[in-house]
């Protein structure tokens, strides 16, 4: 069996003299206690030394990536191919698969081989002759530095560190500009307070203050480059009647220096924004199309890098930047936030407050796909972002038009408003409310009486009537049918009820006739 051992100085090929000792994995380290014992187990067959650090770096990089370098391929063809029947023990199983595929050499990787590699590393100076320990340590240090530098390599078109720094600096410049402009307005406001209300733009205000200096110089100064004609005339008129205090030339000079700083920072901010926009279109074009340069750069800055941002799910991208509100809501068991930094995107900003949550969720889902495409894809075009943004805009249009469409029908036709026609209604005076005396008709009064009687008579008897006692047969024979005392009594009651109803109706009619004949004055007296 042959053993391939990689070092910082080159490749070493060993021949295993006693393969039976490899089967005792637990006690294998005892065979490598001294260099003499190690030489009885292994014998150096060939050592291919690297010419310089560049070759060593290329070989190490190929091994890290699981590829066969030029020097390794040369050694395998030169030494191992002669003994094709021998197996090759290697430390990397992935590399063994590549070697077997390209060079048709059977490779072995097992726990015994891993223990053998560890033992060879412990007695490397005794096994590899002609290589001093000092040279080996120097080569190892040089290769480590070169390999670390290679791993930190970057493409100038694909660096997100510049974006993180640029957006942070842009935010700092905005804060400083606000402080400087506020200080400038307050400082110069003691001398010329009316100028602050006339010139509202901050940059124009600083340029105007720089050109004017003392307000007494307004009449002879030309402000046409910074202000329109109407505002310039208004400034000159206000300077003549200003209520500000007098200041010295030294004060005006310091205010002028501050205005110069504001103008320079504003120009640099515009330049930095252009740089950030170009860098975002180069690194994350699809993300830029979806949410814009500033929001995309803030998302990358918040996550740390574009690759870290690509690892986040869409739900995390949606609330990225609102962590404080999220954990407060979870702690108090309130509603969690619907959006974070993505709230400042144009698609979320142009929708109504009712649909902001839905649009933010949909935008976060598409943005997560765009981020992964930018971070892990090989293409640098923005076709995917443009397509997804068009879909989102169509969906947003549907959500906005949903409240305007009709509920009935197909729901596709727009609701049409009826044409307004003016209708004049003539209202007639109702004199029924003038009199406080109730007026009811005969029919109505008669129906009320019948309803009252029906309410008094129970529909069903509450108890069963007692049966009449049986009388002697002699008395029953004497009586004729239909001569019982109960039926005549019922007839009398009915007659009495009818008479009472007729009397009530007659009284009501007489009262109505008297009311009709009664003059108005008597009615008013009765009401009083």
PDB file of C-alpha atoms in Angstrom, residues 331-447:
ATOM      1  CA  UNK A 331     -43.123  40.182  25.768  1.00  0.00           C
ATOM      2  CA  UNK A 332     -46.394  42.064  26.249  1.00  0.00           C
ATOM      3  CA  UNK A 333     -48.389  39.636  24.021  1.00  0.00           C
ATOM      4  CA  UNK A 334     -49.476  42.404  21.676  1.00  0.00           C
ATOM      5  CA  UNK A 335     -49.602  42.461  17.866  1.00  0.00           C
ATOM      6  CA  UNK A 336     -46.199  42.010  16.238  1.00  0.00           C
ATOM      7  CA  UNK A 337     -44.955  44.642  13.732  1.00  0.00           C
ATOM      8  CA  UNK A 338     -45.826  44.196  10.066  1.00  0.00           C
ATOM      9  CA  UNK A 339     -42.742  45.843   8.568  1.00  0.00           C
ATOM     10  CA  UNK A 340     -39.303  47.190   9.402  1.00  0.00           C
ATOM     11  CA  UNK A 341     -36.845  48.825   7.019  1.00  0.00           C
ATOM     12  CA  UNK A 342     -38.943  47.614   4.078  1.00  0.00           C
ATOM     13  CA  UNK A 343     -41.612  50.171   5.058  1.00  0.00           C
ATOM     14  CA  UNK A 344     -39.572  52.878   3.260  1.00  0.00           C
ATOM     15  CA  UNK A 345     -39.761  51.066  -0.093  1.00  0.00           C
ATOM     16  CA  UNK A 346     -41.745  52.852  -2.791  1.00  0.00           C
ATOM     17  CA  UNK A 347     -44.243  49.998  -3.270  1.00  0.00           C
ATOM     18  CA  UNK A 348     -45.218  50.039   0.415  1.00  0.00           C
ATOM     19  CA  UNK A 349     -45.259  53.815   0.604  1.00  0.00           C
ATOM     20  CA  UNK A 350     -47.665  54.347  -2.285  1.00  0.00           C
ATOM     21  CA  UNK A 351     -50.357  51.978  -1.003  1.00  0.00           C
ATOM     22  CA  UNK A 352     -53.113  52.779   1.480  1.00  0.00           C
ATOM     23  CA  UNK A 353     -52.749  52.170   5.206  1.00  0.00           C
ATOM     24  CA  UNK A 354     -55.187  49.244   5.024  1.00  0.00           C
ATOM     25  CA  UNK A 355     -53.074  47.288   2.528  1.00  0.00           C
ATOM     26  CA  UNK A 356     -49.573  48.175   3.764  1.00  0.00           C
ATOM     27  CA  UNK A 357     -49.204  44.919   5.694  1.00  0.00           C
ATOM     28  CA  UNK A 358     -50.211  42.746   2.712  1.00  0.00           C
ATOM     29  CA  UNK A 359     -47.944  44.624   0.312  1.00  0.00           C
ATOM     30  CA  UNK A 360     -45.021  44.460   2.762  1.00  0.00           C
ATOM     31  CA  UNK A 361     -45.444  40.683   3.083  1.00  0.00           C
ATOM     32  CA  UNK A 362     -45.591  40.154  -0.691  1.00  0.00           C
ATOM     33  CA  UNK A 363     -42.646  42.509  -1.270  1.00  0.00           C
ATOM     34  CA  UNK A 364     -40.559  40.718   1.376  1.00  0.00           C
ATOM     35  CA  UNK A 365     -41.209  37.344  -0.286  1.00  0.00           C
ATOM     36  CA  UNK A 366     -40.089  38.565  -3.714  1.00  0.00           C
ATOM     37  CA  UNK A 367     -37.189  40.529  -2.217  1.00  0.00           C
ATOM     38  CA  UNK A 368     -35.856  37.406  -0.464  1.00  0.00           C
ATOM     39  CA  UNK A 369     -35.761  35.609  -3.837  1.00  0.00           C
ATOM     40  CA  UNK A 370     -34.009  38.587  -5.451  1.00  0.00           C
ATOM     41  CA  UNK A 371     -31.385  38.701  -2.670  1.00  0.00           C
ATOM     42  CA  UNK A 372     -30.573  34.996  -3.073  1.00  0.00           C
ATOM     43  CA  UNK A 373     -30.346  35.397  -6.832  1.00  0.00           C
ATOM     44  CA  UNK A 374     -27.929  38.328  -6.434  1.00  0.00           C
ATOM     45  CA  UNK A 375     -25.797  36.667  -3.744  1.00  0.00           C
ATOM     46  CA  UNK A 376     -25.563  33.128  -5.138  1.00  0.00           C
ATOM     47  CA  UNK A 377     -26.330  33.502  -8.842  1.00  0.00           C
ATOM     48  CA  UNK A 378     -23.766  33.970 -11.572  1.00  0.00           C
ATOM     49  CA  UNK A 379     -25.761  36.391 -13.725  1.00  0.00           C
ATOM     50  CA  UNK A 380     -25.619  40.129 -13.042  1.00  0.00           C
ATOM     51  CA  UNK A 381     -28.767  41.234 -14.862  1.00  0.00           C
ATOM     52  CA  UNK A 382     -31.924  42.598 -13.243  1.00  0.00           C
ATOM     53  CA  UNK A 383     -34.524  40.764 -15.347  1.00  0.00           C
ATOM     54  CA  UNK A 384     -35.841  38.774 -12.402  1.00  0.00           C
ATOM     55  CA  UNK A 385     -36.292  41.901 -10.289  1.00  0.00           C
ATOM     56  CA  UNK A 386     -38.104  43.757 -13.059  1.00  0.00           C
ATOM     57  CA  UNK A 387     -40.461  40.833 -13.639  1.00  0.00           C
ATOM     58  CA  UNK A 388     -41.295  40.410  -9.952  1.00  0.00           C
ATOM     59  CA  UNK A 389     -41.813  44.136  -9.493  1.00  0.00           C
ATOM     60  CA  UNK A 390     -44.273  44.182 -12.393  1.00  0.00           C
ATOM     61  CA  UNK A 391     -46.218  41.338 -10.749  1.00  0.00           C
ATOM     62  CA  UNK A 392     -46.309  43.191  -7.433  1.00  0.00           C
ATOM     63  CA  UNK A 393     -47.514  46.382  -9.082  1.00  0.00           C
ATOM     64  CA  UNK A 394     -50.329  44.451 -10.757  1.00  0.00           C
ATOM     65  CA  UNK A 395     -51.294  42.852  -7.456  1.00  0.00           C
ATOM     66  CA  UNK A 396     -51.189  46.255  -5.765  1.00  0.00           C
ATOM     67  CA  UNK A 397     -53.481  47.648  -8.438  1.00  0.00           C
ATOM     68  CA  UNK A 398     -55.966  44.830  -7.775  1.00  0.00           C
ATOM     69  CA  UNK A 399     -55.925  45.516  -4.036  1.00  0.00           C
ATOM     70  CA  UNK A 400     -56.498  49.226  -4.554  1.00  0.00           C
ATOM     71  CA  UNK A 401     -59.383  48.652  -7.008  1.00  0.00           C
ATOM     72  CA  UNK A 402     -61.018  45.972  -4.866  1.00  0.00           C
ATOM     73  CA  UNK A 403     -63.018  48.460  -2.817  1.00  0.00           C
ATOM     74  CA  UNK A 404     -64.301  50.274  -5.909  1.00  0.00           C
ATOM     75  CA  UNK A 405     -65.705  47.229  -7.712  1.00  0.00           C
ATOM     76  CA  UNK A 406     -69.283  45.987  -7.350  1.00  0.00           C
ATOM     77  CA  UNK A 407     -70.056  43.130  -4.979  1.00  0.00           C
ATOM     78  CA  UNK A 408     -72.789  41.583  -7.177  1.00  0.00           C
ATOM     79  CA  UNK A 409     -72.344  40.364 -10.726  1.00  0.00           C
ATOM     80  CA  UNK A 410     -69.008  39.248 -12.113  1.00  0.00           C
ATOM     81  CA  UNK A 411     -67.106  41.759  -9.994  1.00  0.00           C
ATOM     82  CA  UNK A 412     -65.075  42.943 -12.953  1.00  0.00           C
ATOM     83  CA  UNK A 413     -67.262  45.841 -14.046  1.00  0.00           C
ATOM     84  CA  UNK A 414     -66.610  49.127 -12.322  1.00  0.00           C
ATOM     85  CA  UNK A 415     -69.398  50.503 -10.149  1.00  0.00           C
ATOM     86  CA  UNK A 416     -71.285  53.244 -11.980  1.00  0.00           C
ATOM     87  CA  UNK A 417     -72.807  56.127 -10.052  1.00  0.00           C
ATOM     88  CA  UNK A 418     -76.424  57.026 -10.895  1.00  0.00           C
ATOM     89  CA  UNK A 419     -77.018  60.361 -12.583  1.00  0.00           C
ATOM     90  CA  UNK A 420     -78.334  62.957 -10.155  1.00  0.00           C
ATOM     91  CA  UNK A 421     -81.719  64.467 -10.959  1.00  0.00           C
ATOM     92  CA  UNK A 422     -83.271  67.175  -8.805  1.00  0.00           C
ATOM     93  CA  UNK A 423     -86.818  66.369  -7.668  1.00  0.00           C
ATOM     94  CA  UNK A 424     -88.921  69.077  -6.031  1.00  0.00           C
ATOM     95  CA  UNK A 425     -91.358  67.709  -3.463  1.00  0.00           C
ATOM     96  CA  UNK A 426     -94.384  69.735  -2.308  1.00  0.00           C
ATOM     97  CA  UNK A 427     -95.311  68.883   1.267  1.00  0.00           C
ATOM     98  CA  UNK A 428     -98.996  69.260   2.334  1.00  0.00           C
ATOM     99  CA  UNK A 429     -99.849  70.394   5.852  1.00  0.00           C
ATOM    100  CA  UNK A 430    -101.445  67.712   8.010  1.00  0.00           C
ATOM    101  CA  UNK A 431    -104.055  69.276  10.390  1.00  0.00           C
ATOM    102  CA  UNK A 432    -104.571  66.041  12.300  1.00  0.00           C
ATOM    103  CA  UNK A 433    -102.074  67.110  14.924  1.00  0.00           C
ATOM    104  CA  UNK A 434    -103.888  70.340  15.830  1.00  0.00           C
ATOM    105  CA  UNK A 435    -106.518  68.740  18.121  1.00  0.00           C
ATOM    106  CA  UNK A 436    -105.600  66.918  21.304  1.00  0.00           C
ATOM    107  CA  UNK A 437    -108.980  65.113  21.524  1.00  0.00           C
ATOM    108  CA  UNK A 438    -108.712  61.566  20.164  1.00  0.00           C
ATOM    109  CA  UNK A 439    -110.857  60.920  17.122  1.00  0.00           C
ATOM    110  CA  UNK A 440    -111.793  57.309  16.290  1.00  0.00           C
ATOM    111  CA  UNK A 441    -114.272  55.962  13.796  1.00  0.00           C
ATOM    112  CA  UNK A 442    -117.347  53.873  14.632  1.00  0.00           C
ATOM    113  CA  UNK A 443    -115.853  50.816  13.077  1.00  0.00           C
ATOM    114  CA  UNK A 444    -112.617  51.244  15.016  1.00  0.00           C
ATOM    115  CA  UNK A 445    -114.509  51.716  18.318  1.00  0.00           C
ATOM    116  CA  UNK A 446    -116.704  48.655  17.671  1.00  0.00           C
ATOM    117  CA  UNK A 447    -113.617  46.506  16.914  1.00  0.00           C
TER     118      UNK A 447
END
